[in-house]
């Protein structure tokens, strides 16, 4: 029976191998939506000035997402984009990374249209901390090092430190060699985000996109990471997309996106003075924060036994 059993094993292995080969060829046949122009040259990066001119874009021809957006991110400056959910904020970051081609207008980096340069050279100079981080089913070290594959261990550790994730890693039995699971499912949202931040810190790109980079974190960790991100974005061209308006106060310009158009733009103080959409977003957020604080105060007092509980709840 042993040789027969062996034949069964070999048969199964061969079947599986054939299926895998078929799937591989199917994958190879998938055509990339975005392809390099035939005469594409590598991007010549200088100071890293980004410019969007009258950019029009839709995923689906029937539903325009961006209806002619123009703004500049001067070299080394920070521009923030805020606005309601679904306004097209993350779309702007995807377009700069050239995951999609635009239907009208132009996007340039240091005067070169991103459609005229190779995707490889473009993506080498842009670092993105996306809203939903995708991790590889490999170790934490591998996932961080993905930002710069030839980085020495010391740099990986330093990046993890700066992203406030080394404390978590040191508590794991396998440390940096811990497997993160399919798409990183063994990590929490905040941990995944910090891996993405460490990856970007390691890459140290001239142009930085932070999409809700600190949204999945508690307030304390957020503040610590925010200071790490402030260091990384210093003297780098940075595009910040944020829901928490407190993180964009220091931006050189704030762009309020609504229904595919720029509704307002200016510095924090000028937008607050204008009393428009941005100002109303602020007052709403402040109310929410204050309500949260009041709740916490009540809970703390409760813990200390200060609050007279009175009659038991029913
Ligand atoms: N791949 C896609 N195919 C079709 N429509 C899409 C795709 N990705 C996004 N959209 C649509 O485009 C619009 C803008 O999406 P986007 O992700 O840019 O919003 P956002 O401003 O980042 O919102 P949020 O604040 O919730 O992150 C949304 O209405 C969304 O449904
Ligand atoms: Mg988004």
mmCIF file of C-alpha atoms and ligand atoms in Angstrom:
data_model
loop_
_atom_site.group_PDB
_atom_site.id
_atom_site.type_symbol
_atom_site.label_atom_id
_atom_site.label_comp_id
_atom_site.label_asym_id
_atom_site.label_seq_id
_atom_site.Cartn_x
_atom_site.Cartn_y
_atom_site.Cartn_z
ATOM 1 C CA UNK A 1 0.000 0.000 0.000
ATOM 2 C CA UNK A 2 2.919 2.374 0.531
ATOM 3 C CA UNK A 3 3.832 2.765 -3.171
ATOM 4 C CA UNK A 4 0.127 3.217 -4.034
ATOM 5 C CA UNK A 5 -0.182 5.904 -1.405
ATOM 6 C CA UNK A 6 2.878 7.566 -2.911
ATOM 7 C CA UNK A 7 1.306 7.574 -6.375
ATOM 8 C CA UNK A 8 -1.711 9.331 -4.887
ATOM 9 C CA UNK A 9 0.554 11.961 -3.356
ATOM 10 C CA UNK A 10 2.437 12.544 -6.605
ATOM 11 C CA UNK A 11 -0.816 12.778 -8.538
ATOM 12 C CA UNK A 12 -2.210 15.438 -6.203
ATOM 13 C CA UNK A 13 1.004 17.432 -6.356
ATOM 14 C CA UNK A 14 1.000 17.394 -10.159
ATOM 15 C CA UNK A 15 -2.665 18.474 -10.340
ATOM 16 C CA UNK A 16 -2.017 21.357 -7.944
ATOM 17 C CA UNK A 17 1.077 22.348 -9.900
ATOM 18 C CA UNK A 18 -0.884 22.473 -13.152
ATOM 19 C CA UNK A 19 -3.619 24.606 -11.572
ATOM 20 C CA UNK A 20 -1.008 27.029 -10.192
ATOM 21 C CA UNK A 21 0.657 27.335 -13.595
ATOM 22 C CA UNK A 22 -2.685 28.080 -15.223
ATOM 23 C CA UNK A 23 -3.431 30.794 -12.656
ATOM 24 C CA UNK A 24 0.016 32.278 -13.148
ATOM 25 C CA UNK A 25 -0.538 32.589 -16.901
ATOM 26 C CA UNK A 26 -3.971 34.149 -16.329
ATOM 27 C CA UNK A 27 -2.321 36.739 -14.103
ATOM 28 C CA UNK A 28 0.418 37.442 -16.624
ATOM 29 C CA UNK A 29 -2.220 38.087 -19.275
ATOM 30 C CA UNK A 30 -3.971 40.809 -17.265
ATOM 31 C CA UNK A 31 -3.209 44.085 -18.999
ATOM 32 C CA UNK A 32 -2.107 46.999 -16.862
ATOM 33 C CA UNK A 33 -4.554 49.921 -17.014
ATOM 34 C CA UNK A 34 -1.787 52.454 -16.737
ATOM 35 C CA UNK A 35 1.160 51.915 -19.050
ATOM 36 C CA UNK A 36 4.364 53.871 -19.602
ATOM 37 C CA UNK A 37 4.450 56.097 -22.674
ATOM 38 C CA UNK A 38 6.721 54.603 -25.377
ATOM 39 C CA UNK A 39 9.230 57.437 -24.935
ATOM 40 C CA UNK A 40 8.876 57.677 -21.149
ATOM 41 C CA UNK A 41 11.943 59.043 -19.407
ATOM 42 C CA UNK A 42 12.885 58.719 -15.773
ATOM 43 C CA UNK A 43 11.555 61.569 -13.639
ATOM 44 C CA UNK A 44 14.204 64.206 -12.902
ATOM 45 C CA UNK A 45 13.426 65.101 -9.344
ATOM 46 C CA UNK A 46 14.529 68.491 -8.085
ATOM 47 C CA UNK A 47 12.930 70.217 -5.151
ATOM 48 C CA UNK A 48 9.699 68.227 -5.639
ATOM 49 C CA UNK A 49 7.058 70.814 -6.564
ATOM 50 C CA UNK A 50 3.683 69.255 -7.383
ATOM 51 C CA UNK A 51 1.068 70.953 -9.493
ATOM 52 C CA UNK A 52 -2.503 69.928 -10.369
ATOM 53 C CA UNK A 53 -3.984 71.959 -13.252
ATOM 54 C CA UNK A 54 -7.669 71.731 -14.090
ATOM 55 C CA UNK A 55 -7.656 67.997 -13.290
ATOM 56 C CA UNK A 56 -10.777 66.145 -14.349
ATOM 57 C CA UNK A 57 -11.317 62.556 -13.382
ATOM 58 C CA UNK A 58 -14.003 59.912 -13.080
ATOM 59 C CA UNK A 59 -13.822 56.194 -12.351
ATOM 60 C CA UNK A 60 -16.976 55.757 -14.363
ATOM 61 C CA UNK A 61 -17.745 58.149 -17.282
ATOM 62 C CA UNK A 62 -21.228 58.772 -15.940
ATOM 63 C CA UNK A 63 -20.111 60.067 -12.572
ATOM 64 C CA UNK A 64 -17.406 62.744 -12.501
ATOM 65 C CA UNK A 65 -15.420 62.741 -9.250
ATOM 66 C CA UNK A 66 -13.053 65.683 -9.833
ATOM 67 C CA UNK A 67 -14.425 68.489 -11.988
ATOM 68 C CA UNK A 68 -11.395 70.588 -12.760
ATOM 69 C CA UNK A 69 -9.214 70.903 -9.687
ATOM 70 C CA UNK A 70 -6.163 73.171 -9.636
ATOM 71 C CA UNK A 71 -3.696 73.583 -6.811
ATOM 72 C CA UNK A 72 0.037 73.669 -6.219
ATOM 73 C CA UNK A 73 2.110 72.052 -3.547
ATOM 74 C CA UNK A 74 5.266 74.179 -3.569
ATOM 75 C CA UNK A 75 8.509 72.309 -2.866
ATOM 76 C CA UNK A 76 8.926 71.574 0.822
ATOM 77 C CA UNK A 77 5.497 72.931 1.787
ATOM 78 C CA UNK A 78 2.500 71.154 3.300
ATOM 79 C CA UNK A 79 -0.926 71.344 1.714
ATOM 80 C CA UNK A 80 -3.920 69.815 3.443
ATOM 81 C CA UNK A 81 -7.051 68.511 1.794
ATOM 82 C CA UNK A 82 -10.209 68.234 3.847
ATOM 83 C CA UNK A 83 -13.840 67.725 2.973
ATOM 84 C CA UNK A 84 -16.799 65.406 3.394
ATOM 85 C CA UNK A 85 -16.525 61.663 2.884
ATOM 86 C CA UNK A 86 -16.611 60.703 -0.783
ATOM 87 C CA UNK A 87 -15.489 64.160 -1.949
ATOM 88 C CA UNK A 88 -12.533 62.665 -3.824
ATOM 89 C CA UNK A 89 -9.677 63.251 -1.381
ATOM 90 C CA UNK A 90 -8.147 59.781 -1.595
ATOM 91 C CA UNK A 91 -8.704 59.902 -5.345
ATOM 92 C CA UNK A 92 -6.292 62.849 -5.553
ATOM 93 C CA UNK A 93 -3.610 60.788 -3.815
ATOM 94 C CA UNK A 94 -4.216 57.842 -6.157
ATOM 95 C CA UNK A 95 -3.892 60.132 -9.172
ATOM 96 C CA UNK A 96 -0.585 61.570 -7.977
ATOM 97 C CA UNK A 97 0.723 58.017 -7.601
ATOM 98 C CA UNK A 98 -0.695 57.370 -11.075
ATOM 99 C CA UNK A 99 -2.878 54.405 -10.206
ATOM 100 C CA UNK A 100 -5.273 55.927 -12.745
ATOM 101 C CA UNK A 101 -4.854 58.318 -15.668
ATOM 102 C CA UNK A 102 -6.794 61.564 -15.643
ATOM 103 C CA UNK A 103 -9.290 62.541 -18.337
ATOM 104 C CA UNK A 104 -8.453 66.224 -18.512
ATOM 105 C CA UNK A 105 -5.860 68.698 -17.286
ATOM 106 C CA UNK A 106 -2.402 67.775 -16.056
ATOM 107 C CA UNK A 107 -0.450 66.687 -13.002
ATOM 108 C CA UNK A 108 3.199 67.692 -12.948
ATOM 109 C CA UNK A 109 6.154 67.148 -10.652
ATOM 110 C CA UNK A 110 8.941 69.698 -11.096
ATOM 111 C CA UNK A 111 7.379 70.665 -14.418
ATOM 112 C CA UNK A 112 7.241 67.115 -15.843
ATOM 113 C CA UNK A 113 3.848 65.606 -16.632
ATOM 114 C CA UNK A 114 3.567 62.338 -14.732
ATOM 115 C CA UNK A 115 2.250 60.649 -17.897
ATOM 116 C CA UNK A 116 5.564 61.346 -19.651
ATOM 117 C CA UNK A 117 7.794 59.688 -17.075
ATOM 118 C CA UNK A 118 8.269 56.053 -16.116
ATOM 119 C CA UNK A 119 6.004 54.773 -13.351
ATOM 120 C CA UNK A 120 8.976 53.252 -11.589
ATOM 121 C CA UNK A 121 10.787 56.577 -11.282
ATOM 122 C CA UNK A 122 7.558 58.342 -10.274
ATOM 123 C CA UNK A 123 6.749 55.886 -7.506
ATOM 124 C CA UNK A 124 10.311 55.997 -6.234
ATOM 125 C CA UNK A 125 9.960 59.676 -5.300
ATOM 126 C CA UNK A 126 6.430 59.555 -3.875
ATOM 127 C CA UNK A 127 5.745 57.930 -0.531
ATOM 128 C CA UNK A 128 2.202 57.219 0.528
ATOM 129 C CA UNK A 129 0.650 56.238 3.818
ATOM 130 C CA UNK A 130 -2.716 55.079 2.489
ATOM 131 C CA UNK A 131 -6.075 55.058 4.236
ATOM 132 C CA UNK A 132 -6.200 51.263 4.172
ATOM 133 C CA UNK A 133 -2.768 49.750 4.385
ATOM 134 C CA UNK A 134 -2.174 46.504 2.581
ATOM 135 C CA UNK A 135 0.516 44.309 4.105
ATOM 136 C CA UNK A 136 2.172 41.248 2.638
ATOM 137 C CA UNK A 137 1.727 37.897 4.316
ATOM 138 C CA UNK A 138 5.296 37.964 5.562
ATOM 139 C CA UNK A 139 7.225 39.205 8.593
ATOM 140 C CA UNK A 140 6.967 42.663 10.144
ATOM 141 C CA UNK A 141 10.586 43.317 9.164
ATOM 142 C CA UNK A 142 9.839 42.460 5.533
ATOM 143 C CA UNK A 143 6.800 44.715 5.489
ATOM 144 C CA UNK A 144 8.687 47.686 6.902
ATOM 145 C CA UNK A 145 11.731 47.075 4.717
ATOM 146 C CA UNK A 146 9.478 47.130 1.642
ATOM 147 C CA UNK A 147 9.955 50.902 1.726
ATOM 148 C CA UNK A 148 13.657 50.439 0.938
ATOM 149 C CA UNK A 149 14.579 46.787 0.339
ATOM 150 C CA UNK A 150 18.335 47.279 0.818
ATOM 151 C CA UNK A 151 17.980 49.043 4.173
ATOM 152 C CA UNK A 152 20.180 47.679 6.968
ATOM 153 C CA UNK A 153 18.542 46.301 10.140
ATOM 154 C CA UNK A 154 19.517 49.389 12.128
ATOM 155 C CA UNK A 155 17.505 51.640 9.782
ATOM 156 C CA UNK A 156 14.478 49.342 9.994
ATOM 157 C CA UNK A 157 14.608 49.511 13.790
ATOM 158 C CA UNK A 158 15.025 53.289 13.722
ATOM 159 C CA UNK A 159 11.996 53.647 11.424
ATOM 160 C CA UNK A 160 9.930 51.407 13.707
ATOM 161 C CA UNK A 161 10.990 53.593 16.648
ATOM 162 C CA UNK A 162 9.996 56.779 14.889
ATOM 163 C CA UNK A 163 6.608 55.302 13.978
ATOM 164 C CA UNK A 164 5.999 54.333 17.648
ATOM 165 C CA UNK A 165 5.585 50.665 16.802
ATOM 166 C CA UNK A 166 8.744 49.220 18.352
ATOM 167 C CA UNK A 167 7.100 48.950 21.786
ATOM 168 C CA UNK A 168 4.431 46.719 20.324
ATOM 169 C CA UNK A 169 6.973 44.686 18.336
ATOM 170 C CA UNK A 170 9.211 44.087 21.350
ATOM 171 C CA UNK A 171 6.250 42.517 23.195
ATOM 172 C CA UNK A 172 5.752 39.918 20.463
ATOM 173 C CA UNK A 173 7.461 36.569 21.070
ATOM 174 C CA UNK A 174 8.919 36.598 17.537
ATOM 175 C CA UNK A 175 9.579 40.347 17.412
ATOM 176 C CA UNK A 176 10.356 41.642 13.953
ATOM 177 C CA UNK A 177 10.057 38.102 12.589
ATOM 178 C CA UNK A 178 6.329 37.882 13.428
ATOM 179 C CA UNK A 179 4.161 36.957 10.446
ATOM 180 C CA UNK A 180 1.377 39.501 9.930
ATOM 181 C CA UNK A 181 -1.123 37.201 8.208
ATOM 182 C CA UNK A 182 -2.984 37.608 4.946
ATOM 183 C CA UNK A 183 -3.225 41.366 4.180
ATOM 184 C CA UNK A 184 -2.047 41.981 7.742
ATOM 185 C CA UNK A 185 -5.155 40.613 9.431
ATOM 186 C CA UNK A 186 -3.274 39.718 12.607
ATOM 187 C CA UNK A 187 -2.633 43.399 13.310
ATOM 188 C CA UNK A 188 -5.080 46.025 14.506
ATOM 189 C CA UNK A 189 -5.929 48.982 12.274
ATOM 190 C CA UNK A 190 -3.621 51.298 14.225
ATOM 191 C CA UNK A 191 -0.747 48.810 14.197
ATOM 192 C CA UNK A 192 -1.080 48.367 10.449
ATOM 193 C CA UNK A 193 -1.058 52.116 9.991
ATOM 194 C CA UNK A 194 2.086 52.420 12.057
ATOM 195 C CA UNK A 195 3.775 49.739 9.951
ATOM 196 C CA UNK A 196 2.857 51.824 6.897
ATOM 197 C CA UNK A 197 4.275 54.937 8.556
ATOM 198 C CA UNK A 198 7.505 53.105 9.435
ATOM 199 C CA UNK A 199 7.730 51.918 5.841
ATOM 200 C CA UNK A 200 7.390 55.480 4.576
ATOM 201 C CA UNK A 201 9.847 56.882 7.117
ATOM 202 C CA UNK A 202 12.344 54.279 5.878
ATOM 203 C CA UNK A 203 11.710 55.179 2.245
ATOM 204 C CA UNK A 204 12.215 58.898 3.043
ATOM 205 C CA UNK A 205 10.727 60.094 -0.263
ATOM 206 C CA UNK A 206 10.957 63.727 -1.486
ATOM 207 C CA UNK A 207 7.159 63.826 -1.865
ATOM 208 C CA UNK A 208 4.881 62.530 0.853
ATOM 209 C CA UNK A 209 1.159 61.723 0.810
ATOM 210 C CA UNK A 210 -0.516 61.076 4.135
ATOM 211 C CA UNK A 211 -4.077 59.855 3.757
ATOM 212 C CA UNK A 212 -5.794 59.873 7.126
ATOM 213 C CA UNK A 213 -2.480 58.661 8.379
ATOM 214 C CA UNK A 214 -3.493 58.807 12.001
ATOM 215 C CA UNK A 215 -7.198 58.039 11.822
ATOM 216 C CA UNK A 216 -7.134 54.584 13.394
ATOM 217 C CA UNK A 217 -5.170 55.639 16.460
ATOM 218 C CA UNK A 218 -6.138 56.707 19.948
ATOM 219 C CA UNK A 219 -5.504 60.349 20.820
ATOM 220 C CA UNK A 220 -2.301 59.711 22.780
ATOM 221 C CA UNK A 221 -0.612 57.546 20.138
ATOM 222 C CA UNK A 222 -1.858 59.903 17.472
ATOM 223 C CA UNK A 223 -0.084 62.830 19.088
ATOM 224 C CA UNK A 224 3.169 60.889 19.336
ATOM 225 C CA UNK A 225 2.995 59.785 15.720
ATOM 226 C CA UNK A 226 1.970 63.228 14.631
ATOM 227 C CA UNK A 227 5.221 64.576 15.999
ATOM 228 C CA UNK A 228 7.119 61.809 14.163
ATOM 229 C CA UNK A 229 5.265 62.685 10.963
ATOM 230 C CA UNK A 230 5.996 66.382 11.476
ATOM 231 C CA UNK A 231 9.686 65.521 11.496
ATOM 232 C CA UNK A 232 9.387 63.420 8.335
ATOM 233 C CA UNK A 233 7.365 66.026 6.478
ATOM 234 C CA UNK A 234 9.718 68.850 7.368
ATOM 235 C CA UNK A 235 11.324 70.207 4.194
ATOM 236 C CA UNK A 236 9.414 67.623 2.169
ATOM 237 C CA UNK A 237 6.597 68.360 -0.217
ATOM 238 C CA UNK A 238 3.626 66.979 1.691
ATOM 239 C CA UNK A 239 -0.010 66.410 0.845
ATOM 240 C CA UNK A 240 -2.065 65.645 3.956
ATOM 241 C CA UNK A 241 -5.594 64.318 3.753
ATOM 242 C CA UNK A 242 -7.322 64.549 7.093
ATOM 243 C CA UNK A 243 -10.605 64.122 8.863
ATOM 244 C CA UNK A 244 -9.329 65.382 12.171
ATOM 245 C CA UNK A 245 -8.926 69.065 11.468
ATOM 246 C CA UNK A 246 -6.617 69.535 14.457
ATOM 247 C CA UNK A 247 -3.872 67.869 12.418
ATOM 248 C CA UNK A 248 -3.988 70.416 9.575
ATOM 249 C CA UNK A 249 -3.812 73.716 11.479
ATOM 250 C CA UNK A 250 -0.153 74.148 10.609
ATOM 251 C CA UNK A 251 -0.565 73.476 6.863
ATOM 252 C CA UNK A 252 0.622 76.167 4.448
ATOM 253 C CA UNK A 253 -2.678 75.961 2.607
ATOM 254 C CA UNK A 254 -5.899 74.078 3.307
ATOM 255 C CA UNK A 255 -8.101 73.030 0.424
ATOM 256 C CA UNK A 256 -11.733 72.204 1.148
ATOM 257 C CA UNK A 257 -13.045 69.774 -1.419
ATOM 258 C CA UNK A 258 -16.755 69.360 -2.016
ATOM 259 C CA UNK A 259 -18.693 67.691 -4.830
ATOM 260 C CA UNK A 260 -15.650 67.500 -7.074
ATOM 261 C CA UNK A 261 -14.759 71.171 -6.748
ATOM 262 C CA UNK A 262 -12.621 73.263 -4.450
ATOM 263 C CA UNK A 263 -15.163 74.960 -2.210
ATOM 264 C CA UNK A 264 -12.702 77.036 -0.164
ATOM 265 C CA UNK A 265 -8.980 77.452 0.225
ATOM 266 C CA UNK A 266 -6.628 79.360 2.464
ATOM 267 C CA UNK A 267 -4.804 79.142 5.754
ATOM 268 C CA UNK A 268 -6.522 77.939 8.899
ATOM 269 C CA UNK A 269 -7.017 81.454 10.251
ATOM 270 C CA UNK A 270 -8.309 82.934 7.003
ATOM 271 C CA UNK A 271 -10.789 80.074 6.548
ATOM 272 C CA UNK A 272 -11.981 80.456 10.134
ATOM 273 C CA UNK A 273 -12.495 84.191 9.535
ATOM 274 C CA UNK A 274 -14.411 83.495 6.326
ATOM 275 C CA UNK A 275 -16.933 81.511 8.365
ATOM 276 C CA UNK A 276 -17.746 79.068 5.564
ATOM 277 C CA UNK A 277 -17.708 75.301 5.241
ATOM 278 C CA UNK A 278 -14.352 74.868 6.986
ATOM 279 C CA UNK A 279 -15.415 76.966 9.961
ATOM 280 C CA UNK A 280 -18.615 74.970 10.347
ATOM 281 C CA UNK A 281 -16.691 71.678 10.083
ATOM 282 C CA UNK A 282 -14.482 72.967 12.879
ATOM 283 C CA UNK A 283 -17.276 73.928 15.216
ATOM 284 C CA UNK A 284 -18.939 70.563 14.670
ATOM 285 C CA UNK A 285 -15.723 68.717 15.393
ATOM 286 C CA UNK A 286 -15.031 70.825 18.454
ATOM 287 C CA UNK A 287 -18.462 69.991 19.835
ATOM 288 C CA UNK A 288 -17.805 66.301 19.306
ATOM 289 C CA UNK A 289 -14.427 66.549 21.058
ATOM 290 C CA UNK A 290 -15.906 68.502 23.958
ATOM 291 C CA UNK A 291 -18.681 65.959 24.362
ATOM 292 C CA UNK A 292 -16.060 63.215 24.429
ATOM 293 C CA UNK A 293 -14.068 65.091 27.063
ATOM 294 C CA UNK A 294 -17.114 65.662 29.242
ATOM 295 C CA UNK A 295 -17.904 61.970 29.048
ATOM 296 C CA UNK A 296 -14.354 61.091 30.059
ATOM 297 C CA UNK A 297 -14.428 63.505 32.993
ATOM 298 C CA UNK A 298 -17.641 61.990 34.252
ATOM 299 C CA UNK A 299 -16.158 58.497 33.942
ATOM 300 C CA UNK A 300 -12.979 59.510 35.785
ATOM 301 C CA UNK A 301 -14.982 61.044 38.621
ATOM 302 C CA UNK A 302 -17.096 57.926 38.662
ATOM 303 C CA UNK A 303 -13.989 55.774 39.044
ATOM 304 C CA UNK A 304 -12.843 57.898 41.975
ATOM 305 C CA UNK A 305 -16.235 57.532 43.587
ATOM 306 C CA UNK A 306 -16.866 61.287 43.472
ATOM 307 C CA UNK A 307 -20.146 60.990 41.668
ATOM 308 C CA UNK A 308 -23.040 60.184 43.932
ATOM 309 C CA UNK A 309 -24.632 57.249 42.256
ATOM 310 C CA UNK A 310 -27.897 57.755 44.127
ATOM 311 C CA UNK A 311 -30.440 55.117 43.435
ATOM 312 C CA UNK A 312 -29.320 52.057 41.556
ATOM 313 C CA UNK A 313 -30.015 52.243 37.846
ATOM 314 C CA UNK A 314 -33.057 50.443 36.609
HETATM 315 N N1 LIG B 1 -12.285 52.257 -7.721
HETATM 316 C C1 LIG B 1 -13.395 52.990 -7.750
HETATM 317 N N2 LIG B 1 -14.342 52.777 -8.686
HETATM 318 C C2 LIG B 1 -15.460 53.527 -8.725
HETATM 319 N N3 LIG B 1 -15.743 54.537 -7.871
HETATM 320 C C3 LIG B 1 -14.845 54.799 -6.911
HETATM 321 C C4 LIG B 1 -13.628 54.044 -6.794
HETATM 322 N N4 LIG B 1 -12.924 54.519 -5.741
HETATM 323 C C5 LIG B 1 -13.680 55.522 -5.237
HETATM 324 N N5 LIG B 1 -14.815 55.697 -5.929
HETATM 325 C C6 LIG B 1 -15.831 56.741 -5.666
HETATM 326 O O1 LIG B 1 -15.233 58.013 -5.806
HETATM 327 C C7 LIG B 1 -15.694 58.916 -4.816
HETATM 328 C C8 LIG B 1 -14.510 59.581 -4.128
HETATM 329 O O2 LIG B 1 -13.792 58.584 -3.423
HETATM 330 P P1 LIG B 1 -12.569 58.906 -2.471
HETATM 331 O O3 LIG B 1 -12.036 57.615 -1.989
HETATM 332 O O4 LIG B 1 -11.634 59.804 -3.184
HETATM 333 O O5 LIG B 1 -13.303 59.704 -1.296
HETATM 334 P P2 LIG B 1 -12.659 60.416 -0.021
HETATM 335 O O6 LIG B 1 -12.855 61.878 -0.195
HETATM 336 O O7 LIG B 1 -11.288 59.941 0.214
HETATM 337 O O8 LIG B 1 -13.637 59.932 1.133
HETATM 338 P P3 LIG B 1 -13.295 59.486 2.653
HETATM 339 O O9 LIG B 1 -13.204 60.753 3.429
HETATM 340 O O10 LIG B 1 -14.483 58.687 3.064
HETATM 341 O O11 LIG B 1 -12.036 58.702 2.632
HETATM 342 C C9 LIG B 1 -16.572 58.110 -3.875
HETATM 343 O O12 LIG B 1 -17.914 58.489 -4.109
HETATM 344 C C10 LIG B 1 -16.350 56.666 -4.261
HETATM 345 O O13 LIG B 1 -17.535 55.960 -4.207
HETATM 346 MG MG1 LIG B 2 -10.391 58.684 1.558
#
